[in-house]
Amino acid sequence: MNADLGEAPMEAFRHFWEQQWYILGHSVTQFETEYARWNGTSFCVGVANGLDALHLALRALQIGPGDEVLVPSNTYIATWLAVSQVGARIVPVEPDIRTYNLDPGLLEAAIGPATKAILPVHLYGQACDMTAIMRIAEKHGLYVVEDNAQAHGAVHAGKMTGSFGHLNATSFYPTKNLGALGDAGALTTDDPALAEQIRLLRNYGSSRKYYNEVPGYNSRLDELQAALLSVKLPFLEKWTAQRRQIAEWYHAHLSDIEGIILPQVSDTTAHVWHQYVIRTDRRDELAAGLAAEGIGTMIHYPLPPHLQQAYRELGYQRGDFPLAETIADTCLSLPMYPGLTEEEVTRIATLQHGLHR
Ligand SMILES: *Cc1c(COP(=O)(O)O)cnc(C)c1O
């Protein structure tokens, strides 16, 4: 992956070094323009990280105490933390067990008079059913904030994720499909007023230096990270194609193993394979067996947010969100990164054949 970039990152750094402009300069503006165009939205506003992007989205939509936000029961904790940070109430909704994404069929039952927004997460790189989610949101007058941290470039019904919701958050954490060399994030939107609000909030609530219009935050996209993201963005399609090829290899080599559930791609989406996640009742055994052969796997995620100590005051117990719990207990993310070869995939698959006998 890095080899594709050649000297370009060093040149970007040299330019940054000579420019001596470190905060909210030309590189941030340029990346915002490029990313908005690439994502098919009118605006992109860079922020410090993905969690801040989610948090500032909810702030800009004036969601706070007394409001409820629907979130997936199976997600990275950042999705939940953003809702907590604005003081709103988290209302978890279970996923479709086939796609691991929000089940639109369960959304309406979770909507009440205090519901203000739906926060769908395109988990593992697969787009949610945004047609259904947007229809439900419109019917009930709710905002939609997409969490697009894992799905740069995923498509639903011909449109890219990050371009459906009123205000959408993403992360460029180094391991994401488009990753910076440190923390970075962004929001995308077609709404000029919301884009302006985010610009204020990320920079102390100020558009004119030392005059503050709202109580804001310091959550600016770093100038150097923006320059490096601009270097990487043109390669994203190529890297996504490599991820898709790897997913096909896994599928071909693993589909005849009994007891392993392979990822299912819904027919309205183009998956970008942030993770290749299988499920098996013998997950821990399989992970240990692979580890013994030097193959690192991950669990995304071992404990759902409702069972985290951080959320014990919400009073949830095991059994409250059984699908999220089943996924946490059985999921295993196999190695997935551009540059992984067919030989390596075949070796990983062969080991699994042995371990599942
Ligand atoms: C990575 C991630 C985030 C948070 O991004 P950071 O940049 O690490 O703050 C939020 N939501 C999901 C689903 C993620 O995968």
mmCIF file of C-alpha atoms and ligand atoms in Angstrom:
data_model
loop_
_atom_site.group_PDB
_atom_site.id
_atom_site.type_symbol
_atom_site.label_atom_id
_atom_site.label_comp_id
_atom_site.label_asym_id
_atom_site.label_seq_id
_atom_site.Cartn_x
_atom_site.Cartn_y
_atom_site.Cartn_z
ATOM 1 C CA MET A 1 0.000 0.000 0.000
ATOM 2 C CA ASN A 2 2.655 2.517 1.079
ATOM 3 C CA ALA A 3 4.827 1.433 -1.858
ATOM 4 C CA ASP A 4 2.134 2.763 -4.219
ATOM 5 C CA LEU A 5 2.761 6.251 -2.887
ATOM 6 C CA GLY A 6 6.427 6.504 -3.791
ATOM 7 C CA GLU A 7 8.001 9.796 -2.769
ATOM 8 C CA ALA A 8 4.694 11.679 -2.657
ATOM 9 C CA PRO A 9 4.303 11.640 1.165
ATOM 10 C CA MET A 10 7.867 12.984 1.570
ATOM 11 C CA GLU A 11 7.165 15.705 -0.952
ATOM 12 C CA ALA A 12 3.973 16.616 0.889
ATOM 13 C CA PHE A 13 5.960 16.851 4.100
ATOM 14 C CA ARG A 14 8.663 18.993 2.474
ATOM 15 C CA HIS A 15 6.004 21.352 1.181
ATOM 16 C CA PHE A 16 4.414 21.509 4.642
ATOM 17 C CA TRP A 17 7.824 22.162 6.221
ATOM 18 C CA GLU A 18 8.668 24.980 3.844
ATOM 19 C CA GLN A 19 5.204 26.531 3.971
ATOM 20 C CA GLN A 20 5.316 26.910 7.790
ATOM 21 C CA TRP A 21 1.521 27.037 8.001
ATOM 22 C CA TYR A 22 0.365 24.501 10.539
ATOM 23 C CA ILE A 23 -3.326 25.019 11.333
ATOM 24 C CA LEU A 24 -6.304 25.296 8.936
ATOM 25 C CA GLY A 25 -4.277 26.157 5.874
ATOM 26 C CA HIS A 26 -4.368 25.372 2.197
ATOM 27 C CA SER A 27 -3.943 21.593 2.641
ATOM 28 C CA VAL A 28 -7.076 21.282 4.796
ATOM 29 C CA THR A 29 -9.137 23.310 2.321
ATOM 30 C CA GLN A 30 -7.780 21.308 -0.593
ATOM 31 C CA PHE A 31 -8.488 17.940 1.009
ATOM 32 C CA GLU A 32 -11.993 19.068 1.983
ATOM 33 C CA THR A 33 -12.703 20.027 -1.632
ATOM 34 C CA GLU A 34 -11.283 16.771 -2.989
ATOM 35 C CA TYR A 35 -13.051 14.566 -0.471
ATOM 36 C CA ALA A 36 -16.426 16.276 -0.956
ATOM 37 C CA ARG A 37 -16.140 15.851 -4.730
ATOM 38 C CA TRP A 38 -15.068 12.220 -4.349
ATOM 39 C CA ASN A 39 -17.887 11.455 -1.876
ATOM 40 C CA GLY A 40 -20.532 13.183 -3.999
ATOM 41 C CA THR A 41 -21.454 15.819 -1.424
ATOM 42 C CA SER A 42 -21.430 19.618 -1.611
ATOM 43 C CA PHE A 43 -19.308 20.077 1.506
ATOM 44 C CA CYS A 44 -16.666 18.357 3.589
ATOM 45 C CA VAL A 45 -15.360 19.810 6.839
ATOM 46 C CA GLY A 46 -12.237 18.257 8.345
ATOM 47 C CA VAL A 47 -12.082 17.626 12.083
ATOM 48 C CA ALA A 48 -9.662 16.029 14.515
ATOM 49 C CA ASN A 49 -11.054 12.466 14.553
ATOM 50 C CA GLY A 50 -14.122 10.310 13.921
ATOM 51 C CA LEU A 51 -15.581 10.564 17.404
ATOM 52 C CA ASP A 52 -15.458 14.367 17.219
ATOM 53 C CA ALA A 53 -17.101 14.214 13.789
ATOM 54 C CA LEU A 54 -20.025 12.275 15.281
ATOM 55 C CA HIS A 55 -20.170 14.512 18.339
ATOM 56 C CA LEU A 56 -20.076 17.774 16.354
ATOM 57 C CA ALA A 57 -22.767 16.443 13.985
ATOM 58 C CA LEU A 58 -25.144 15.938 16.909
ATOM 59 C CA ARG A 59 -24.191 19.374 18.350
ATOM 60 C CA ALA A 60 -24.816 21.097 15.022
ATOM 61 C CA LEU A 61 -28.241 19.425 14.843
ATOM 62 C CA GLN A 62 -28.901 20.745 18.368
ATOM 63 C CA ILE A 63 -29.537 17.319 19.797
ATOM 64 C CA GLY A 64 -29.124 17.206 23.564
ATOM 65 C CA PRO A 65 -30.700 16.361 26.930
ATOM 66 C CA GLY A 66 -34.253 15.061 26.582
ATOM 67 C CA ASP A 67 -33.650 13.834 23.032
ATOM 68 C CA GLU A 68 -33.255 10.244 21.916
ATOM 69 C CA VAL A 69 -30.967 8.900 19.202
ATOM 70 C CA LEU A 70 -31.281 5.435 17.644
ATOM 71 C CA VAL A 71 -27.924 3.642 17.361
ATOM 72 C CA PRO A 72 -26.889 0.092 16.471
ATOM 73 C CA SER A 73 -26.545 -2.322 19.402
ATOM 74 C CA ASN A 74 -23.461 -3.753 17.648
ATOM 75 C CA THR A 75 -21.012 -1.004 16.897
ATOM 76 C CA TYR A 76 -17.732 0.475 17.999
ATOM 77 C CA ILE A 77 -18.317 2.406 21.216
ATOM 78 C CA ALA A 78 -17.598 5.784 19.524
ATOM 79 C CA THR A 79 -21.090 5.763 18.013
ATOM 80 C CA TRP A 80 -22.629 5.550 21.476
ATOM 81 C CA LEU A 81 -20.153 7.968 23.087
ATOM 82 C CA ALA A 82 -21.110 10.760 20.670
ATOM 83 C CA VAL A 83 -24.715 10.496 21.860
ATOM 84 C CA SER A 84 -23.624 10.477 25.521
ATOM 85 C CA GLN A 85 -21.386 13.495 24.944
ATOM 86 C CA VAL A 86 -24.333 15.686 23.935
ATOM 87 C CA GLY A 87 -26.395 14.376 26.850
ATOM 88 C CA ALA A 88 -29.003 12.639 24.709
ATOM 89 C CA ARG A 89 -30.446 9.205 25.421
ATOM 90 C CA ILE A 90 -29.050 6.176 23.574
ATOM 91 C CA VAL A 91 -31.702 3.877 22.102
ATOM 92 C CA PRO A 92 -29.991 0.722 20.788
ATOM 93 C CA VAL A 93 -31.510 -1.132 17.846
ATOM 94 C CA GLU A 94 -30.512 -4.651 16.859
ATOM 95 C CA PRO A 95 -28.938 -5.509 13.486
ATOM 96 C CA ASP A 96 -29.964 -7.741 10.640
ATOM 97 C CA ILE A 97 -27.943 -10.856 11.537
ATOM 98 C CA ARG A 98 -27.102 -11.422 7.853
ATOM 99 C CA THR A 99 -25.493 -8.033 7.181
ATOM 100 C CA TYR A 100 -24.668 -6.908 10.779
ATOM 101 C CA ASN A 101 -26.166 -3.520 9.869
ATOM 102 C CA LEU A 102 -29.202 -1.820 11.446
ATOM 103 C CA ASP A 103 -32.383 -3.751 10.704
ATOM 104 C CA PRO A 104 -34.777 -1.156 9.231
ATOM 105 C CA GLY A 105 -37.657 -3.453 10.208
ATOM 106 C CA LEU A 106 -36.870 -2.803 13.885
ATOM 107 C CA LEU A 107 -36.408 0.969 13.669
ATOM 108 C CA GLU A 108 -40.023 2.133 13.796
ATOM 109 C CA ALA A 109 -40.781 0.263 17.011
ATOM 110 C CA ALA A 110 -37.885 2.150 18.667
ATOM 111 C CA ILE A 111 -39.094 5.604 17.603
ATOM 112 C CA GLY A 112 -40.876 7.644 20.260
ATOM 113 C CA PRO A 113 -41.893 11.280 20.783
ATOM 114 C CA ALA A 114 -38.376 12.213 21.962
ATOM 115 C CA THR A 115 -36.538 10.584 19.028
ATOM 116 C CA LYS A 116 -34.529 13.129 17.064
ATOM 117 C CA ALA A 117 -32.099 11.150 14.927
ATOM 118 C CA ILE A 118 -30.961 7.807 13.556
ATOM 119 C CA LEU A 119 -27.240 7.053 13.557
ATOM 120 C CA PRO A 120 -26.608 4.151 11.142
ATOM 121 C CA VAL A 121 -23.130 2.605 11.003
ATOM 122 C CA HIS A 122 -21.919 0.999 7.771
ATOM 123 C CA LEU A 123 -20.223 -1.786 9.665
ATOM 124 C CA TYR A 124 -17.169 -3.606 8.309
ATOM 125 C CA GLY A 125 -17.473 -1.632 5.038
ATOM 126 C CA GLN A 126 -20.972 -2.626 3.959
ATOM 127 C CA ALA A 127 -23.599 0.059 3.352
ATOM 128 C CA CYS A 128 -26.768 0.005 5.435
ATOM 129 C CA ASP A 129 -30.119 -0.096 3.671
ATOM 130 C CA MET A 130 -30.166 3.702 3.374
ATOM 131 C CA THR A 131 -33.271 3.699 1.161
ATOM 132 C CA ALA A 132 -35.317 2.203 3.984
ATOM 133 C CA ILE A 133 -33.601 4.252 6.709
ATOM 134 C CA MET A 134 -34.114 7.579 4.893
ATOM 135 C CA ARG A 135 -37.760 6.698 4.193
ATOM 136 C CA ILE A 136 -38.400 5.987 7.886
ATOM 137 C CA ALA A 137 -36.516 9.151 8.949
ATOM 138 C CA GLU A 138 -38.538 11.294 6.568
ATOM 139 C CA LYS A 139 -41.818 9.790 7.688
ATOM 140 C CA HIS A 140 -41.031 10.588 11.343
ATOM 141 C CA GLY A 141 -39.207 13.886 10.807
ATOM 142 C CA LEU A 142 -35.866 12.580 12.086
ATOM 143 C CA TYR A 143 -32.303 13.549 11.235
ATOM 144 C CA VAL A 144 -29.923 10.928 9.886
ATOM 145 C CA VAL A 145 -26.218 11.022 10.744
ATOM 146 C CA GLU A 146 -24.249 8.290 8.982
ATOM 147 C CA ASP A 147 -21.230 6.841 10.765
ATOM 148 C CA ASN A 148 -19.097 6.238 7.688
ATOM 149 C CA ALA A 149 -15.831 5.515 9.514
ATOM 150 C CA GLN A 150 -15.529 1.990 8.083
ATOM 151 C CA ALA A 151 -17.000 2.425 4.629
ATOM 152 C CA HIS A 152 -15.218 5.065 2.511
ATOM 153 C CA GLY A 153 -16.463 4.405 -1.010
ATOM 154 C CA ALA A 154 -19.199 1.888 -0.183
ATOM 155 C CA VAL A 155 -22.273 2.278 -2.349
ATOM 156 C CA HIS A 156 -25.967 1.755 -1.735
ATOM 157 C CA ALA A 157 -28.401 1.976 -4.646
ATOM 158 C CA GLY A 158 -25.869 3.831 -6.798
ATOM 159 C CA LYS A 159 -24.920 6.420 -4.171
ATOM 160 C CA MET A 160 -21.912 6.541 -1.866
ATOM 161 C CA THR A 161 -22.236 6.178 1.882
ATOM 162 C CA GLY A 162 -21.634 9.504 3.583
ATOM 163 C CA SER A 163 -23.950 11.231 1.120
ATOM 164 C CA PHE A 164 -27.374 10.116 2.371
ATOM 165 C CA GLY A 165 -27.719 11.641 5.830
ATOM 166 C CA HIS A 166 -28.209 15.280 6.778
ATOM 167 C CA LEU A 167 -24.712 15.359 8.236
ATOM 168 C CA ASN A 168 -22.315 12.440 8.024
ATOM 169 C CA ALA A 169 -19.255 11.575 10.048
ATOM 170 C CA THR A 170 -16.145 9.701 9.072
ATOM 171 C CA SER A 171 -12.756 8.827 10.506
ATOM 172 C CA PHE A 172 -9.332 8.636 8.881
ATOM 173 C CA TYR A 173 -7.792 6.712 11.780
ATOM 174 C CA PRO A 174 -4.699 4.977 10.328
ATOM 175 C CA THR A 175 -6.315 1.544 9.922
ATOM 176 C CA LYS A 176 -9.460 2.787 8.148
ATOM 177 C CA ASN A 177 -9.743 2.227 4.387
ATOM 178 C CA LEU A 178 -8.528 5.797 3.883
ATOM 179 C CA GLY A 179 -6.166 6.354 6.792
ATOM 180 C CA ALA A 180 -4.020 9.286 7.863
ATOM 181 C CA LEU A 181 -0.713 8.914 9.706
ATOM 182 C CA GLY A 182 -2.409 9.893 12.938
ATOM 183 C CA ASP A 183 -5.854 10.994 14.031
ATOM 184 C CA ALA A 184 -8.145 12.681 11.522
ATOM 185 C CA GLY A 185 -11.843 12.847 10.661
ATOM 186 C CA ALA A 186 -14.405 14.737 8.639
ATOM 187 C CA LEU A 187 -18.068 15.528 8.121
ATOM 188 C CA THR A 188 -19.863 15.544 4.800
ATOM 189 C CA THR A 189 -23.147 17.267 3.972
ATOM 190 C CA ASP A 190 -25.118 18.984 1.220
ATOM 191 C CA ASP A 191 -26.445 21.602 3.648
ATOM 192 C CA PRO A 192 -24.428 24.866 3.572
ATOM 193 C CA ALA A 193 -25.750 26.034 6.951
ATOM 194 C CA LEU A 194 -24.764 22.779 8.660
ATOM 195 C CA ALA A 195 -21.322 22.851 7.024
ATOM 196 C CA GLU A 196 -20.861 26.404 8.314
ATOM 197 C CA GLN A 197 -21.986 25.373 11.789
ATOM 198 C CA ILE A 198 -19.388 22.572 11.852
ATOM 199 C CA ARG A 199 -16.693 25.020 10.706
ATOM 200 C CA LEU A 200 -17.565 27.215 13.683
ATOM 201 C CA LEU A 201 -17.788 24.375 16.202
ATOM 202 C CA ARG A 202 -14.444 22.808 15.249
ATOM 203 C CA ASN A 203 -12.606 26.100 15.706
ATOM 204 C CA TYR A 204 -13.679 27.559 19.070
ATOM 205 C CA GLY A 205 -17.006 28.749 17.658
ATOM 206 C CA SER A 206 -15.127 31.376 15.721
ATOM 207 C CA SER A 207 -15.016 32.350 12.056
ATOM 208 C CA ARG A 208 -13.204 35.636 12.718
ATOM 209 C CA LYS A 209 -10.151 35.309 14.951
ATOM 210 C CA TYR A 210 -10.857 36.186 18.603
ATOM 211 C CA TYR A 211 -14.606 36.678 18.011
ATOM 212 C CA ASN A 212 -16.653 33.712 19.167
ATOM 213 C CA GLU A 213 -20.173 33.176 17.930
ATOM 214 C CA VAL A 214 -20.948 29.922 19.761
ATOM 215 C CA PRO A 215 -19.197 27.953 22.514
ATOM 216 C CA GLY A 216 -17.123 25.692 20.294
ATOM 217 C CA TYR A 217 -14.368 23.112 20.504
ATOM 218 C CA ASN A 218 -10.847 22.649 19.281
ATOM 219 C CA SER A 219 -11.280 19.848 16.758
ATOM 220 C CA ARG A 220 -9.455 20.885 13.616
ATOM 221 C CA LEU A 221 -8.163 18.519 10.963
ATOM 222 C CA ASP A 222 -4.393 18.757 11.163
ATOM 223 C CA GLU A 223 -2.769 20.467 8.199
ATOM 224 C CA LEU A 224 -0.108 17.772 7.739
ATOM 225 C CA GLN A 225 -2.654 14.931 7.985
ATOM 226 C CA ALA A 226 -4.808 16.692 5.380
ATOM 227 C CA ALA A 227 -1.824 16.919 3.001
ATOM 228 C CA LEU A 228 -1.111 13.201 3.458
ATOM 229 C CA LEU A 229 -4.783 12.295 2.957
ATOM 230 C CA SER A 230 -4.741 14.205 -0.349
ATOM 231 C CA VAL A 231 -1.766 12.088 -1.391
ATOM 232 C CA LYS A 232 -3.615 8.866 -0.528
ATOM 233 C CA LEU A 233 -7.147 9.603 -1.772
ATOM 234 C CA PRO A 234 -6.395 8.954 -5.484
ATOM 235 C CA PHE A 235 -5.259 5.415 -4.569
ATOM 236 C CA LEU A 236 -8.349 4.497 -2.588
ATOM 237 C CA GLU A 237 -10.191 2.938 -5.513
ATOM 238 C CA LYS A 238 -7.234 0.709 -6.325
ATOM 239 C CA TRP A 239 -6.926 -0.358 -2.680
ATOM 240 C CA THR A 240 -10.659 -1.045 -2.490
ATOM 241 C CA ALA A 241 -10.410 -3.228 -5.600
ATOM 242 C CA GLN A 242 -7.632 -5.196 -3.872
ATOM 243 C CA ARG A 243 -9.807 -5.634 -0.767
ATOM 244 C CA ARG A 244 -12.637 -6.941 -2.989
ATOM 245 C CA GLN A 245 -10.292 -9.421 -4.642
ATOM 246 C CA ILE A 246 -9.119 -10.663 -1.233
ATOM 247 C CA ALA A 247 -12.746 -11.079 -0.107
ATOM 248 C CA GLU A 248 -13.436 -13.155 -3.238
ATOM 249 C CA TRP A 249 -10.444 -15.376 -2.512
ATOM 250 C CA TYR A 250 -11.584 -15.908 1.077
ATOM 251 C CA HIS A 251 -15.066 -16.694 -0.136
ATOM 252 C CA ALA A 252 -13.855 -19.214 -2.703
ATOM 253 C CA HIS A 253 -11.555 -20.964 -0.231
ATOM 254 C CA LEU A 254 -13.769 -20.926 2.867
ATOM 255 C CA SER A 255 -17.294 -21.516 1.578
ATOM 256 C CA ASP A 256 -17.148 -25.299 1.950
ATOM 257 C CA ILE A 257 -16.221 -25.282 5.641
ATOM 258 C CA GLU A 258 -19.145 -26.320 7.758
ATOM 259 C CA GLY A 259 -19.621 -24.273 10.898
ATOM 260 C CA ILE A 260 -18.253 -21.041 9.494
ATOM 261 C CA ILE A 261 -20.635 -18.262 8.531
ATOM 262 C CA LEU A 262 -19.139 -16.089 5.790
ATOM 263 C CA PRO A 263 -19.999 -12.415 5.336
ATOM 264 C CA GLN A 264 -23.112 -11.843 3.256
ATOM 265 C CA VAL A 265 -23.219 -9.002 0.796
ATOM 266 C CA SER A 266 -26.651 -7.487 0.362
ATOM 267 C CA ASP A 267 -27.573 -7.164 -3.310
ATOM 268 C CA THR A 268 -28.061 -3.391 -3.247
ATOM 269 C CA THR A 269 -24.588 -2.561 -1.993
ATOM 270 C CA ALA A 270 -20.974 -2.423 -3.087
ATOM 271 C CA HIS A 271 -18.931 -3.586 -0.084
ATOM 272 C CA VAL A 272 -15.505 -2.025 0.598
ATOM 273 C CA TRP A 273 -14.325 -4.736 3.011
ATOM 274 C CA HIS A 274 -12.934 -2.690 5.858
ATOM 275 C CA GLN A 275 -12.986 -6.041 7.637
ATOM 276 C CA TYR A 276 -13.614 -9.595 6.475
ATOM 277 C CA VAL A 277 -15.599 -10.970 9.397
ATOM 278 C CA ILE A 278 -16.560 -14.618 9.718
ATOM 279 C CA ARG A 279 -18.571 -16.179 12.531
ATOM 280 C CA THR A 280 -18.144 -19.541 14.226
ATOM 281 C CA ASP A 281 -19.073 -21.081 17.565
ATOM 282 C CA ARG A 282 -15.451 -22.167 17.894
ATOM 283 C CA ARG A 283 -14.108 -18.665 17.431
ATOM 284 C CA ASP A 284 -11.565 -18.626 20.283
ATOM 285 C CA GLU A 285 -10.161 -22.015 19.260
ATOM 286 C CA LEU A 286 -9.856 -20.874 15.654
ATOM 287 C CA ALA A 287 -8.173 -17.594 16.622
ATOM 288 C CA ALA A 288 -5.703 -19.461 18.852
ATOM 289 C CA GLY A 289 -4.967 -21.999 16.115
ATOM 290 C CA LEU A 290 -4.278 -19.264 13.592
ATOM 291 C CA ALA A 291 -2.187 -17.307 16.101
ATOM 292 C CA ALA A 292 -0.029 -20.422 16.659
ATOM 293 C CA GLU A 293 0.754 -20.294 12.926
ATOM 294 C CA GLY A 294 1.644 -16.616 13.104
ATOM 295 C CA ILE A 295 -1.618 -15.306 11.699
ATOM 296 C CA GLY A 296 -3.091 -12.383 13.572
ATOM 297 C CA THR A 297 -6.851 -12.046 13.743
ATOM 298 C CA MET A 298 -8.998 -9.483 15.531
ATOM 299 C CA ILE A 299 -12.425 -9.391 17.155
ATOM 300 C CA HIS A 300 -14.635 -6.478 16.148
ATOM 301 C CA TYR A 301 -15.834 -6.210 18.857
ATOM 302 C CA PRO A 302 -15.504 -8.570 21.834
ATOM 303 C CA LEU A 303 -18.005 -6.762 24.102
ATOM 304 C CA PRO A 304 -21.006 -4.760 22.841
ATOM 305 C CA PRO A 305 -21.387 -1.215 24.216
ATOM 306 C CA HIS A 306 -24.370 -2.086 26.436
ATOM 307 C CA LEU A 307 -22.202 -4.541 28.408
ATOM 308 C CA GLN A 308 -19.213 -2.209 28.738
ATOM 309 C CA GLN A 309 -18.371 -0.982 32.227
ATOM 310 C CA ALA A 310 -18.463 2.554 30.807
ATOM 311 C CA TYR A 311 -22.231 2.139 30.325
ATOM 312 C CA ARG A 312 -23.086 0.237 33.492
ATOM 313 C CA GLU A 313 -25.281 3.097 34.694
ATOM 314 C CA LEU A 314 -27.662 2.388 31.811
ATOM 315 C CA GLY A 315 -28.494 -0.840 33.647
ATOM 316 C CA TYR A 316 -28.352 -3.228 30.701
ATOM 317 C CA GLN A 317 -27.709 -6.919 31.196
ATOM 318 C CA ARG A 318 -26.578 -9.859 29.124
ATOM 319 C CA GLY A 319 -29.578 -10.943 27.088
ATOM 320 C CA ASP A 320 -30.865 -7.418 26.432
ATOM 321 C CA PHE A 321 -29.467 -7.284 22.878
ATOM 322 C CA PRO A 322 -28.987 -10.937 21.952
ATOM 323 C CA LEU A 323 -27.951 -10.363 18.334
ATOM 324 C CA ALA A 324 -25.212 -7.909 19.303
ATOM 325 C CA GLU A 325 -24.073 -10.408 21.939
ATOM 326 C CA THR A 326 -24.082 -13.344 19.500
ATOM 327 C CA ILE A 327 -21.988 -11.363 17.031
ATOM 328 C CA ALA A 328 -19.536 -10.369 19.765
ATOM 329 C CA ASP A 329 -19.251 -13.998 20.922
ATOM 330 C CA THR A 330 -18.722 -15.548 17.493
ATOM 331 C CA CYS A 331 -17.120 -12.995 15.143
ATOM 332 C CA LEU A 332 -13.556 -13.132 13.900
ATOM 333 C CA SER A 333 -11.882 -10.658 11.542
ATOM 334 C CA LEU A 334 -9.412 -12.355 9.215
ATOM 335 C CA PRO A 335 -6.387 -10.478 7.846
ATOM 336 C CA MET A 336 -7.621 -7.917 5.286
ATOM 337 C CA TYR A 337 -5.408 -5.259 3.778
ATOM 338 C CA PRO A 338 -4.380 -4.205 0.288
ATOM 339 C CA GLY A 339 -1.349 -6.237 -0.683
ATOM 340 C CA LEU A 340 -2.393 -9.478 1.018
ATOM 341 C CA THR A 341 -1.641 -12.156 -1.580
ATOM 342 C CA GLU A 342 -3.695 -15.111 -2.799
ATOM 343 C CA GLU A 343 -1.013 -17.426 -1.419
ATOM 344 C CA GLU A 344 -1.436 -15.976 2.056
ATOM 345 C CA VAL A 345 -5.228 -16.153 1.804
ATOM 346 C CA THR A 346 -4.996 -19.777 0.662
ATOM 347 C CA ARG A 347 -2.702 -20.613 3.576
ATOM 348 C CA ILE A 348 -5.105 -18.973 6.064
ATOM 349 C CA ALA A 349 -8.006 -20.911 4.506
ATOM 350 C CA THR A 350 -6.133 -24.221 4.543
ATOM 351 C CA LEU A 351 -5.324 -23.776 8.227
ATOM 352 C CA GLN A 352 -9.000 -23.189 8.923
ATOM 353 C CA HIS A 353 -9.934 -26.369 7.073
ATOM 354 C CA GLY A 354 -7.577 -28.224 9.419
ATOM 355 C CA LEU A 355 -8.832 -26.481 12.549
ATOM 356 C CA HIS A 356 -12.493 -27.064 11.704
ATOM 357 C CA ARG A 357 -12.191 -30.794 11.213
HETATM 358 C C1 LIG B 1 -13.047 4.202 13.981
HETATM 359 C C2 LIG B 1 -14.484 4.416 14.232
HETATM 360 C C3 LIG B 1 -14.971 5.582 14.860
HETATM 361 C C4 LIG B 1 -14.089 6.598 15.533
HETATM 362 O O1 LIG B 1 -13.078 7.114 14.828
HETATM 363 P P1 LIG B 1 -11.820 7.782 15.587
HETATM 364 O O2 LIG B 1 -11.188 8.575 14.493
HETATM 365 O O3 LIG B 1 -10.985 6.689 16.114
HETATM 366 O O4 LIG B 1 -12.358 8.663 16.665
HETATM 367 C C5 LIG B 1 -16.320 5.746 14.960
HETATM 368 N N1 LIG B 1 -17.179 4.830 14.510
HETATM 369 C C6 LIG B 1 -16.764 3.684 13.927
HETATM 370 C C7 LIG B 1 -17.773 2.704 13.451
HETATM 371 C C8 LIG B 1 -15.402 3.439 13.795
HETATM 372 O O5 LIG B 1 -15.004 2.288 13.238
#
